[in-house]
Short mmCIF file of C-alpha atoms in Angstrom, two decimals:
data_model
loop_
_atom_site.label_atom_id
_atom_site.label_comp_id
_atom_site.label_asym_id
_atom_site.label_seq_id
_atom_site.Cartn_x
_atom_site.Cartn_y
_atom_site.Cartn_z
CA MET J 1 5.46 -9.75 -97.46
CA SER J 2 7.60 -9.80 -94.55
CA LYS J 3 7.86 -12.53 -92.44
CA ARG J 4 7.89 -12.84 -88.64
CA PRO J 5 11.53 -13.09 -87.42
CA ARG J 6 11.41 -15.85 -85.04
CA ARG J 7 13.25 -16.09 -81.61
CA ARG J 8 16.69 -16.73 -81.26
CA SER J 9 16.28 -18.45 -77.83
CA ARG J 10 13.64 -20.19 -76.40
CA GLU J 11 12.28 -18.60 -73.69
CA ALA J 12 8.91 -19.82 -71.75
CA ALA J 13 6.22 -17.98 -72.02
CA PRO J 14 5.17 -16.05 -69.60
CA SER J 15 1.89 -18.10 -67.77
CA ILE J 16 -1.82 -16.74 -67.60
CA SER J 17 -1.30 -15.74 -63.45
CA GLN J 18 1.93 -13.87 -64.15
CA ARG J 19 0.01 -11.68 -66.68
CA LEU J 20 -2.24 -10.83 -64.73
CA GLU J 21 0.04 -10.20 -61.82
CA GLU J 22 1.68 -7.87 -64.57
CA GLY J 23 -1.25 -6.48 -65.52
CA LEU J 24 -2.78 -5.25 -62.08
CA GLU J 25 -0.01 -4.73 -60.48
CA LEU J 26 -0.42 -7.09 -58.27
CA PRO J 27 2.51 -8.39 -55.24
CA ARG J 28 4.38 -11.29 -56.95
CA SER J 29 3.40 -14.75 -55.42
CA ALA J 30 -0.27 -13.61 -55.63
CA LEU J 31 -1.35 -15.47 -57.81
CA HIS J 32 2.19 -17.43 -59.08
CA GLY J 33 1.99 -19.65 -55.60
CA ASN J 34 5.59 -18.66 -55.61
CA ALA J 35 7.11 -19.27 -52.04
CA HIS J 36 7.68 -16.53 -49.58
CA ILE J 37 10.72 -16.82 -47.46
CA GLU J 38 11.36 -14.63 -44.84
CA LEU J 39 15.04 -14.11 -43.34
CA ALA J 40 15.84 -12.99 -39.50
CA GLY J 41 19.81 -12.38 -40.38
CA ASN J 42 21.36 -15.60 -40.99
CA GLN J 43 20.18 -17.17 -37.82
CA GLU J 44 16.13 -17.99 -39.07
CA ALA J 45 14.41 -18.24 -41.83
CA VAL J 46 10.31 -18.54 -42.71
CA VAL J 47 9.26 -20.32 -44.93
CA ASP J 48 5.92 -20.31 -46.63
CA GLY J 49 4.16 -22.30 -49.72
CA CYS J 50 6.59 -25.30 -48.18
CA LYS J 51 4.87 -28.47 -49.96
CA GLY J 52 7.48 -30.81 -48.07
CA VAL J 53 11.08 -31.89 -46.79
CA LEU J 54 13.25 -33.10 -48.92
CA GLU J 55 16.15 -33.95 -46.77
CA TYR J 56 16.38 -33.05 -42.77
CA ASP J 57 20.82 -33.27 -41.40
CA ASP J 58 22.17 -30.50 -39.06
CA SER J 59 24.40 -28.98 -41.68
CA CYS J 60 21.91 -29.23 -44.55
CA ILE J 61 17.86 -28.53 -45.03
CA ARG J 62 16.07 -28.84 -48.50
CA LEU J 63 12.69 -27.65 -48.78
CA ASN J 64 10.49 -28.18 -51.88
CA THR J 65 8.40 -25.32 -52.73
CA GLY J 66 6.57 -26.44 -55.63
CA SER J 67 8.16 -24.58 -58.59
CA LEU J 68 11.94 -24.37 -56.83
CA VAL J 69 13.39 -26.74 -54.18
CA LEU J 70 15.40 -24.65 -51.77
CA ARG J 71 18.36 -25.73 -49.59
CA PHE J 72 19.65 -24.28 -46.88
CA THR J 73 23.13 -24.54 -45.81
CA GLY J 74 24.74 -24.15 -42.50
CA GLN J 75 25.57 -24.81 -38.97
CA SER J 76 23.20 -26.45 -35.62
CA LEU J 77 20.14 -26.20 -38.50
CA SER J 78 16.27 -27.52 -36.98
CA ILE J 79 13.13 -27.02 -37.77
CA GLN J 80 11.36 -24.94 -35.40
CA SER J 81 7.89 -25.85 -36.24
CA MET J 82 6.27 -27.86 -39.28
CA GLN J 83 3.12 -27.31 -40.32
CA LEU J 84 1.13 -27.97 -43.39
CA ASN J 85 2.41 -25.05 -45.68
CA GLN J 86 4.74 -23.89 -43.45
CA ALA J 87 8.31 -24.38 -41.92
CA ILE J 88 10.69 -22.24 -39.64
CA ILE J 89 14.15 -23.21 -39.94
CA THR J 90 16.52 -21.73 -37.08
CA GLY J 91 20.48 -22.37 -36.75
CA THR J 92 23.05 -20.52 -38.10
CA ILE J 93 22.42 -20.62 -42.29
CA ALA J 94 25.14 -19.97 -44.01
CA GLY J 95 23.58 -20.14 -47.23
CA ILE J 96 20.59 -20.62 -49.53
CA GLU J 97 20.20 -21.73 -53.24
CA PHE J 98 17.28 -21.73 -55.48
CA THR J 99 17.18 -24.94 -57.70
CA THR J 100 14.79 -25.18 -60.31
CA MET X 1 5.17 -16.57 -27.32
CA LEU X 2 4.33 -16.79 -23.36
CA LEU X 3 0.88 -17.06 -24.39
CA LEU X 4 1.87 -19.96 -27.00
CA ARG X 5 3.61 -21.86 -24.31
CA LEU X 6 1.16 -21.48 -21.58
CA ILE X 7 -1.48 -22.83 -24.08
CA ARG X 8 1.06 -25.70 -24.57
CA PHE X 9 1.39 -27.00 -21.09
CA ILE X 10 -2.54 -26.32 -19.91
CA PHE X 11 -2.39 -29.03 -23.08
CA GLY X 12 -0.11 -31.48 -22.90
CA TYR X 13 2.84 -31.96 -25.12
CA VAL X 14 5.18 -34.63 -25.35
CA ARG X 15 9.32 -35.28 -26.92
CA PHE X 16 9.62 -37.66 -28.77
CA ARG X 17 12.65 -39.81 -30.38
CA ALA X 18 12.01 -41.33 -33.89
CA VAL X 19 15.06 -43.32 -35.41
CA ASP X 20 15.06 -45.28 -38.20
CA GLY X 21 13.15 -45.26 -41.67
CA PHE X 22 13.09 -42.21 -43.55
CA PRO X 23 12.74 -39.14 -41.33
CA GLU X 24 11.62 -36.25 -44.35
CA ARG X 25 8.95 -38.45 -45.22
CA PHE X 26 7.93 -39.26 -41.92
CA ILE X 27 8.00 -34.91 -41.42
CA ASN X 28 5.95 -34.59 -44.90
CA LEU X 29 3.34 -37.13 -43.77
CA CYS X 30 2.91 -35.53 -40.29
CA ALA X 31 2.50 -31.88 -42.21
CA ARG X 32 -0.24 -33.53 -44.24
CA GLN X 33 -2.17 -34.93 -41.28
CA GLY X 34 -2.02 -32.03 -40.05
CA ILE X 35 0.08 -33.09 -36.94
CA ILE X 36 2.38 -30.02 -35.58
CA LEU X 37 5.88 -30.44 -35.00
CA TRP X 38 8.37 -28.17 -32.95
CA ASP X 39 11.40 -27.81 -32.06
CA LEU X 40 12.39 -30.45 -34.24
CA GLN X 41 16.67 -31.32 -34.14
CA ARG X 42 18.04 -34.18 -36.24
CA LYS X 43 21.78 -35.48 -34.62
CA GLU X 44 23.39 -38.84 -35.07
CA GLY X 45 20.62 -40.41 -37.20
CA VAL X 46 17.76 -39.80 -34.40
CA LEU X 47 15.06 -37.05 -34.76
CA GLN X 48 13.17 -35.78 -31.72
CA ALA X 49 10.70 -32.88 -31.45
CA ASN X 50 7.46 -31.44 -29.91
CA THR X 51 4.20 -32.23 -30.47
CA SER X 52 0.92 -31.87 -28.77
CA LEU X 53 -0.58 -34.75 -26.26
CA GLN X 54 -3.64 -35.07 -29.24
CA HIS X 55 -1.63 -34.98 -32.39
CA TYR X 56 0.72 -37.59 -30.57
CA GLN X 57 -1.46 -40.05 -30.31
CA LYS X 58 -2.35 -39.72 -34.58
CA ILE X 59 1.48 -40.27 -34.83
CA ARG X 60 2.19 -44.50 -34.68
CA PRO X 61 0.25 -44.76 -38.32
CA VAL X 62 2.38 -42.30 -39.80
CA ALA X 63 5.12 -43.14 -38.29
CA LYS X 64 4.35 -46.67 -39.53
CA LYS X 65 4.11 -45.35 -42.47
CA SER X 66 7.43 -43.96 -42.87
CA GLY X 67 9.34 -47.02 -41.19
CA MET X 68 10.43 -44.97 -38.19
CA HIS X 69 10.11 -46.04 -34.43
CA VAL X 70 8.92 -43.69 -31.98
CA ARG X 71 8.89 -43.59 -28.44
CA ALA X 72 8.23 -40.66 -26.34
CA SER X 73 11.64 -39.25 -23.94
CA GLU X 74 9.31 -36.72 -22.15
CA LYS X 75 5.82 -35.60 -21.10
CA HIS X 76 5.29 -32.00 -20.62
CA GLY X 77 2.20 -29.82 -19.48
CA LEU X 78 -1.15 -29.90 -17.11
CA PRO X 79 -2.78 -33.57 -18.12
CA PHE X 80 0.36 -35.30 -16.84
CA PHE X 81 1.08 -33.04 -13.58
CA LEU X 82 -3.02 -33.95 -12.30
CA ARG X 83 -2.57 -37.65 -13.56
CA ARG X 84 1.11 -37.59 -11.81
CA HIS X 85 -0.64 -36.11 -8.65
CA ARG X 86 -4.40 -37.65 -9.26
CA ARG X 87 -4.26 -38.98 -5.94
CA ARG X 88 -3.67 -36.12 -3.91
CA ILE X 89 -6.81 -34.77 -3.44
CA GLY X 90 -6.23 -32.45 -1.26
CA LEU X 91 -3.83 -30.41 -3.87
CA VAL X 92 -6.81 -30.36 -5.92
CA LEU X 93 -9.11 -28.97 -2.91
CA GLY X 94 -7.16 -26.48 -1.93
CA ALA X 95 -6.49 -24.79 -5.39
CA MET X 96 -10.30 -24.91 -5.57
CA CYS X 97 -10.35 -23.45 -2.01
CA PHE X 98 -7.84 -20.74 -2.89
CA VAL X 99 -9.86 -20.05 -7.04
CA GLY X 100 -13.29 -19.94 -4.59
CA ALA X 101 -11.48 -17.90 -2.18
CA LEU X 102 -10.16 -15.40 -4.71
CA ILE X 103 -12.92 -15.22 -6.54
CA PHE X 104 -15.83 -14.17 -2.98
CA LEU X 105 -12.83 -12.08 -1.67
CA SER X 106 -13.12 -10.31 -4.91
CA THR X 107 -16.34 -9.14 -5.25
CA ARG X 108 -15.79 -7.47 -1.53
CA ILE X 109 -14.14 -4.14 -0.66
CA TRP X 110 -10.85 -4.54 1.45
CA THR X 111 -9.54 -1.09 2.13
CA VAL X 112 -11.31 1.56 3.20
CA GLN X 113 -9.07 4.83 2.35
CA VAL X 114 -9.95 8.67 3.65
CA SER X 115 -8.17 11.40 1.73
CA GLY X 116 -8.79 15.55 2.22
CA ASN X 117 -9.70 15.89 5.90
CA GLN X 118 -8.22 18.11 8.11
CA GLN X 119 -10.58 18.57 11.43
CA MET X 120 -12.83 15.97 11.31
CA THR X 121 -10.47 12.56 12.50
CA GLN X 122 -10.05 9.60 9.93
CA ALA X 123 -12.39 7.74 12.93
CA GLU X 124 -15.19 9.44 12.01
CA VAL X 125 -15.15 9.72 8.56
CA LEU X 126 -15.34 6.03 8.08
CA ALA X 127 -18.17 5.55 10.90
CA ILE X 128 -20.40 7.15 9.20
CA PHE X 129 -19.55 5.60 5.85
CA SER X 130 -19.61 2.23 7.64
CA ASP X 131 -23.27 2.80 8.72
CA LEU X 132 -24.15 3.68 4.74
CA GLY X 133 -22.47 0.74 3.81
CA VAL X 134 -18.85 1.47 2.96
CA TYR X 135 -16.79 -0.71 4.98
CA SER X 136 -14.23 -3.67 4.84
CA GLY X 137 -16.02 -6.28 3.64
CA ALA X 138 -18.73 -5.29 2.47
CA ARG X 139 -20.30 -6.51 -0.87
CA ARG X 140 -18.96 -3.62 -4.08
CA SER X 141 -22.33 -4.75 -6.22
CA GLN X 142 -24.83 -3.00 -3.27
CA ILE X 143 -23.28 -0.50 -2.99
CA ASP X 144 -24.45 2.41 -4.88
CA ILE X 145 -22.19 5.36 -5.09
CA ASP X 146 -24.97 8.53 -5.48
CA GLN X 147 -26.84 7.29 -2.72
CA VAL X 148 -23.88 7.19 -0.56
CA GLU X 149 -22.40 10.57 -1.82
CA ASN X 150 -26.00 12.70 -0.61
CA GLN X 151 -26.45 10.77 2.43
CA ALA X 152 -22.99 11.69 3.35
CA ILE X 153 -23.25 14.91 2.90
CA GLN X 154 -26.42 15.48 4.56
CA GLN X 155 -25.36 13.72 7.60
CA LEU X 156 -21.67 15.39 7.28
CA PRO X 157 -23.51 19.09 7.45
CA ASN X 158 -19.53 20.93 7.41
CA LEU X 159 -18.82 19.12 4.48
CA ASN X 160 -18.57 20.71 1.24
CA TRP X 161 -17.98 18.19 -1.26
CA VAL X 162 -17.39 14.20 -0.85
CA THR X 163 -16.90 11.79 -3.37
CA LEU X 164 -16.45 7.97 -3.16
CA ASN X 165 -14.17 5.93 -5.74
CA ILE X 166 -14.13 2.37 -5.75
CA HIS X 167 -11.09 1.29 -7.46
CA GLY X 168 -10.86 -2.84 -7.55
CA SER X 169 -11.36 -3.91 -4.01
CA SER X 170 -10.51 -0.03 -2.73
CA ALA X 171 -12.99 2.57 -1.44
CA GLN X 172 -11.24 5.71 -1.57
CA ILE X 173 -13.13 8.55 0.03
CA GLU X 174 -12.55 12.02 -0.87
CA ILE X 175 -13.82 15.19 0.92
CA ARG X 176 -13.08 18.63 0.99
CA GLU X 177 -14.98 20.55 4.66
CA SER X 178 -15.96 23.91 4.55
CA ASN X 179 -14.16 26.53 6.35
CA GLU X 180 -16.10 28.61 8.85
CA PRO X 181 -15.98 32.09 8.65
CA PRO X 182 -13.54 34.45 11.07
CA PRO X 183 -15.05 34.98 14.49
CA VAL X 184 -17.03 38.17 14.65
CA LYS X 185 -14.17 40.80 16.65
CA ASN X 186 -15.30 43.34 18.81
CA ASP X 187 -13.85 45.60 20.78
CA PRO X 188 -11.98 44.36 22.98
CA PRO X 189 -13.56 45.14 27.00
CA ALA X 190 -11.29 47.53 29.14
CA MET X 191 -8.93 45.83 31.68
CA ASP X 192 -7.13 47.00 34.94
CA ILE X 193 -3.51 45.83 36.15
CA VAL X 194 -4.06 43.94 39.43
CA ALA X 195 -1.52 43.11 42.37
CA ALA X 196 -1.00 39.42 42.42
CA HIS X 197 0.26 39.22 45.74
CA ASP X 198 0.47 40.83 48.80
CA GLY X 199 3.75 43.29 48.94
CA LEU X 200 5.48 46.66 48.80
CA LEU X 201 5.06 48.82 46.11
CA LEU X 202 8.44 49.66 44.90
CA THR X 203 7.86 50.50 41.60
CA LEU X 204 5.25 51.29 39.03
CA GLU X 205 5.50 52.27 35.93
CA THR X 206 1.68 53.28 33.53
CA TYR X 207 2.43 53.08 29.66
CA SER X 208 -1.19 53.49 29.20
CA GLY X 209 -4.60 53.74 31.63
CA THR X 210 -4.42 55.98 35.23
CA ALA X 211 -2.13 55.01 38.28
CA ALA X 212 -4.39 54.35 41.49
CA LYS X 213 -1.72 53.52 43.97
CA GLN X 214 1.81 55.29 44.17
CA THR X 215 4.92 54.22 45.26
CA GLY X 216 5.88 53.08 48.67
CA ASP X 217 2.01 51.94 49.00
CA GLY X 218 1.07 48.20 50.66
CA ILE X 219 -0.79 46.83 48.65
CA LEU X 220 -3.26 43.90 48.83
CA ALA X 221 -3.89 40.80 46.34
CA GLY X 222 -6.59 42.37 44.18
CA ASP X 223 -5.82 45.88 44.66
CA VAL X 224 -6.17 47.75 41.12
CA LEU X 225 -2.72 49.14 40.73
CA ILE X 226 -3.50 50.98 37.09
CA TYR X 227 -6.84 51.87 36.42
CA GLY X 228 -7.99 50.77 32.82
CA ALA X 229 -9.99 54.33 31.86
CA VAL X 230 -8.30 57.76 31.24
CA GLN X 231 -10.48 60.65 32.38
CA ASN X 232 -10.75 63.24 29.20
CA LEU X 233 -10.53 67.41 29.24
CA ASP X 234 -14.32 67.50 29.85
CA GLY X 235 -14.15 65.20 32.96
CA SER X 236 -15.94 62.01 31.05
CA VAL X 237 -13.98 59.02 31.43
CA ARG X 238 -13.58 56.41 28.38
CA PRO X 239 -12.16 53.30 29.25
CA GLN X 240 -8.99 51.85 28.14
CA GLN X 241 -6.50 48.93 27.77
CA ALA X 242 -4.76 49.38 31.23
CA ALA X 243 -0.44 48.58 30.84
CA GLY X 244 2.53 49.13 33.04
CA TYR X 245 4.57 47.79 35.36
CA ALA X 246 4.46 47.25 38.70
CA VAL X 247 7.39 45.92 41.05
CA ALA X 248 6.78 45.14 44.54
CA ARG X 249 8.68 43.36 47.39
CA SER X 250 6.66 40.21 47.83
CA LYS X 251 6.65 36.85 50.53
CA HIS X 252 6.40 33.59 49.40
CA HIS X 253 5.96 29.88 51.14
CA ILE X 254 6.46 27.15 49.70
CA THR X 255 5.62 23.81 51.41
CA ALA X 256 6.71 20.66 50.00
CA THR X 257 5.46 17.05 52.13
CA GLN X 258 6.46 13.73 51.88
CA PRO X 259 4.55 11.49 54.13
CA LEU X 260 6.54 8.15 54.83
CA ASP X 261 3.89 5.46 54.59
CA ALA X 262 2.45 5.22 51.18
CA GLU X 263 -0.82 3.00 49.64
CA TYR X 264 -0.17 1.87 45.64
CA LEU X 265 -1.50 -0.42 44.02
CA GLN X 266 1.47 -3.47 43.00
CA ALA X 267 0.53 -5.66 38.97
CA VAL X 268 0.23 -9.04 40.08
CA GLN X 269 -1.27 -10.58 36.91
CA THR X 270 -2.22 -9.13 33.03
CA LYS X 271 -4.68 -11.63 31.34
CA ASN X 272 -4.33 -11.11 27.43
CA HIS X 273 -7.44 -11.94 24.92
CA TYR X 274 -6.94 -12.32 21.27
CA THR X 275 -9.49 -11.91 18.18
CA LEU X 276 -8.91 -11.70 14.53
CA LEU X 277 -10.41 -9.46 12.61
CA PHE X 278 -11.08 -10.97 8.57
CA PHE X 279 -13.34 -8.82 6.80
CA GLY X 280 -15.59 -7.35 9.77
CA LEU X 281 -16.23 -10.49 11.43
CA GLU X 282 -14.20 -11.13 14.75
CA ILE X 283 -13.36 -14.42 15.20
CA PRO X 284 -12.44 -14.70 18.82
CA LEU X 285 -9.08 -16.91 19.00
CA GLY X 286 -9.91 -18.27 22.42
CA PRO X 287 -11.95 -18.32 25.36
CA ARG X 288 -12.17 -14.83 27.77
CA PRO X 289 -10.22 -14.81 30.68
CA ASP X 290 -12.01 -14.87 34.43
CA THR X 291 -11.52 -11.75 35.52
CA THR X 292 -12.43 -11.03 39.65
CA GLN X 293 -10.24 -7.77 40.92
CA GLY X 294 -11.08 -4.70 39.36
CA GLY X 295 -8.81 -2.76 37.35
CA GLY X 296 -10.62 -2.45 33.15
CA TRP X 297 -9.92 -3.63 29.49
CA HIS X 298 -7.05 -2.25 27.33
CA GLN X 299 -7.39 -2.66 23.86
CA GLN X 300 -5.04 -2.26 21.31
CA GLU X 301 -5.97 -3.53 17.63
CA ARG X 302 -3.33 -3.73 15.18
CA TRP X 303 -4.25 -4.64 10.90
CA LEU X 304 -2.03 -5.72 8.63
CA GLU X 305 -0.23 -3.17 5.92
CA LEU X 306 0.86 -4.21 2.67
CA ARG X 307 2.96 -0.78 0.98
CA ALA X 308 1.57 1.85 3.78
CA ILE X 309 -2.76 0.56 2.69
CA SER X 310 -4.69 -0.59 5.49
CA MET X 311 -5.64 -4.52 4.78
CA PRO X 312 -8.54 -5.81 6.09
CA LEU X 313 -7.05 -8.38 8.37
CA GLY X 314 -5.62 -7.46 11.91
CA ILE X 315 -5.43 -8.57 15.30
CA ARG X 316 -7.47 -7.40 18.19
CA ARG X 317 -5.34 -7.42 21.84
CA GLN X 318 -7.70 -6.84 25.20
CA SER X 319 -5.42 -7.24 27.90
CA HIS X 320 -6.35 -6.83 31.82
CA THR X 321 -4.59 -6.34 34.41
CA GLU X 322 -5.48 -7.34 38.10
CA TYR X 323 -4.09 -5.31 41.10
CA VAL X 324 -3.47 -6.14 45.00
CA PRO X 325 -2.95 -2.55 47.10
CA LYS X 326 0.31 -2.61 48.56
CA GLU X 327 1.90 -0.35 51.66
CA TYR X 328 5.33 1.10 51.34
CA HIS X 329 7.31 2.84 54.14
CA PHE X 330 10.06 4.96 52.77
CA THR X 331 13.40 5.78 54.75
CA GLU X 332 14.13 8.92 56.34
CA THR X 333 16.12 9.40 52.91
CA GLN X 334 13.63 8.61 50.18
CA ALA X 335 11.44 10.70 51.91
CA SER X 336 14.08 13.82 52.42
CA LEU X 337 14.69 13.08 48.61
CA LEU X 338 10.92 12.83 47.35
CA ALA X 339 10.10 15.67 49.69
CA LEU X 340 12.82 17.84 47.67
CA GLU X 341 11.82 16.98 44.61
CA ASP X 342 8.41 18.09 44.78
CA PHE X 343 9.83 21.26 46.50
CA ASN X 344 12.34 22.07 43.08
CA HIS X 345 9.37 21.51 41.34
CA THR X 346 6.79 24.17 43.07
CA TYR X 347 10.14 26.63 43.42
CA ARG X 348 10.79 26.76 39.98
CA ILE X 349 6.89 27.50 38.88
CA GLU X 350 6.05 29.61 42.01
CA LEU X 351 9.19 31.88 41.64
CA GLN X 352 10.14 32.12 38.10
CA ASN X 353 10.55 35.96 36.85
CA THR X 354 11.64 37.00 40.18
CA GLN X 355 14.36 37.83 42.13
CA VAL X 356 14.86 36.38 45.37
CA GLU X 357 16.06 38.80 48.18
CA ILE X 358 15.42 36.21 51.58
CA ALA X 359 15.33 32.35 51.31
CA ALA X 360 15.15 30.23 54.46
CA VAL X 361 14.53 26.73 53.85
CA HIS X 362 13.53 24.59 56.97
CA PRO X 363 13.24 20.79 56.37
CA LYS X 364 11.79 18.67 59.09
CA LEU X 365 11.06 14.98 60.05
CA THR X 366 8.11 13.39 61.86
CA ASP X 367 6.60 10.42 62.50
CA THR X 368 4.20 10.45 59.72
CA ALA X 369 6.40 12.44 56.83
CA TYR X 370 9.11 14.38 56.03
CA THR X 371 8.83 18.03 54.91
CA ILE X 372 10.47 20.97 53.56
CA GLN X 373 9.22 24.37 54.44
CA GLY X 374 10.58 28.05 52.46
CA GLU X 375 9.85 31.49 52.86
CA TYR X 376 11.64 33.77 50.59
CA THR X 377 11.42 37.46 50.03
CA VAL X 378 11.18 38.46 46.57
CA LEU X 379 10.84 41.03 44.06
CA GLU X 380 8.60 40.90 41.55
CA ASN X 381 6.61 42.69 39.01
CA ILE X 382 3.37 41.82 40.91
CA GLY X 383 1.04 43.16 37.90
CA VAL X 384 -1.90 41.01 35.81
CA PRO X 385 -3.92 41.98 33.95
CA GLN X 386 -7.97 41.11 34.81
CA GLU X 387 -11.19 42.77 33.01
CA SER X 388 -12.25 46.08 34.85
CA LYS X 389 -15.20 46.29 37.02
CA GLY X 390 -17.03 49.35 36.44
CA LEU X 391 -15.31 52.82 34.91
CA PRO X 392 -13.84 54.44 38.35
CA GLU X 393 -15.05 57.94 39.51
CA PHE X 394 -11.58 60.17 39.07
CA PRO X 395 -12.16 63.43 41.13
CA THR X 396 -13.43 66.62 39.40
CA THR X 397 -10.89 69.09 38.65
CA GLU X 398 -10.84 72.62 39.82
CA GLU X 399 -9.83 75.59 37.49
#
């Protein structure tokens, strides 16, 4: 009787919502709950699914989106609007980092 | 965005400064409490943001929880404006009157325009429609367009089509007038050529008709020169339009007289009375002045126009001028000039298209007047057409 090959690297098993998204061909984050980010050039970023602000500075803004932490770096950064689940970042955005 | 700004202005918003404490926790607590912040800025440790007036009242406990000290730096919006000017009742009343007037006036007809009229004047059409209830100041809701159109067609029988359109506060009347059939042209009556003045006939050219005179005949005014008739070969006479050319030598007398003493009316005083016209109302601006002497009232109306459209706001000016009779004595020079002007005017009219052979002009000054008399012997085309008074009797030709 042949043995089942063991997985060499431990990969995270896909969750039920991810499997449903793939099976039903739904858009990503429809069920998974990821943040949705819209960029208008490097002047404005609209973040839906924002859970809170971790750091707020003129040159760096960090947002908690649940599974990820977004880090915006740049100049003259400001939060144009802040609501429960949405934040609008304006200014000159130099870079965006995703941290798990 | 404009709508958002307008809503924020109407409900009012506050720009505040928050120092010390934990700004990130403060922002997160605000978001969790449903306090909407916008235009957040952080500079030199100071967090500035805008929030609505309603949410600013809830911000204190959030600030206390996050250890921040919040203070309002700017206040914007209608609630603050009204509070600042709460003692200015006139401002509020004026604004209310303005809004009330706007609402009231929007229910009325402001302007009535007429188009398509060619034979009828605009005033005639407006007068008819004014009787039917379409006039400046009329209530829009009381105008039954179909009924007005039907009544207008009945009252104006020379109209083919009429329509009334009401756009907002403007009424537009379009009409199409009927074309009258051309008059039936009957055969023109027979015309003779007769002499306009007395004279001596020098030339007579007959183009059509039958000559009644010969060269060298003396003629009197009214004599037929060319008959508007032609005799046929069988002796019958048929009427015709006479045409021809008759040159005669005639005499003309021209007289111009200018009296030395004349009476005229001198204007003494002009009194004006003004009336404000507003939506059909006539509001007199002052008492009507008393008029003791003769003379009528002269009326003039002027209406406010915006972009060539007459507005229902105007002013009427009624003027009354009082005259007194005055006497004036002309000098000889003045009288001679006036008489000469009159003489030349008559000369130009009476002796146009003539050739003057002999002219004699005699000026004369008397105690009462200055007179210029002129005697002219001229050559002129003396014939003028006149309707025939009957067919002439031609002599029968014997073979």
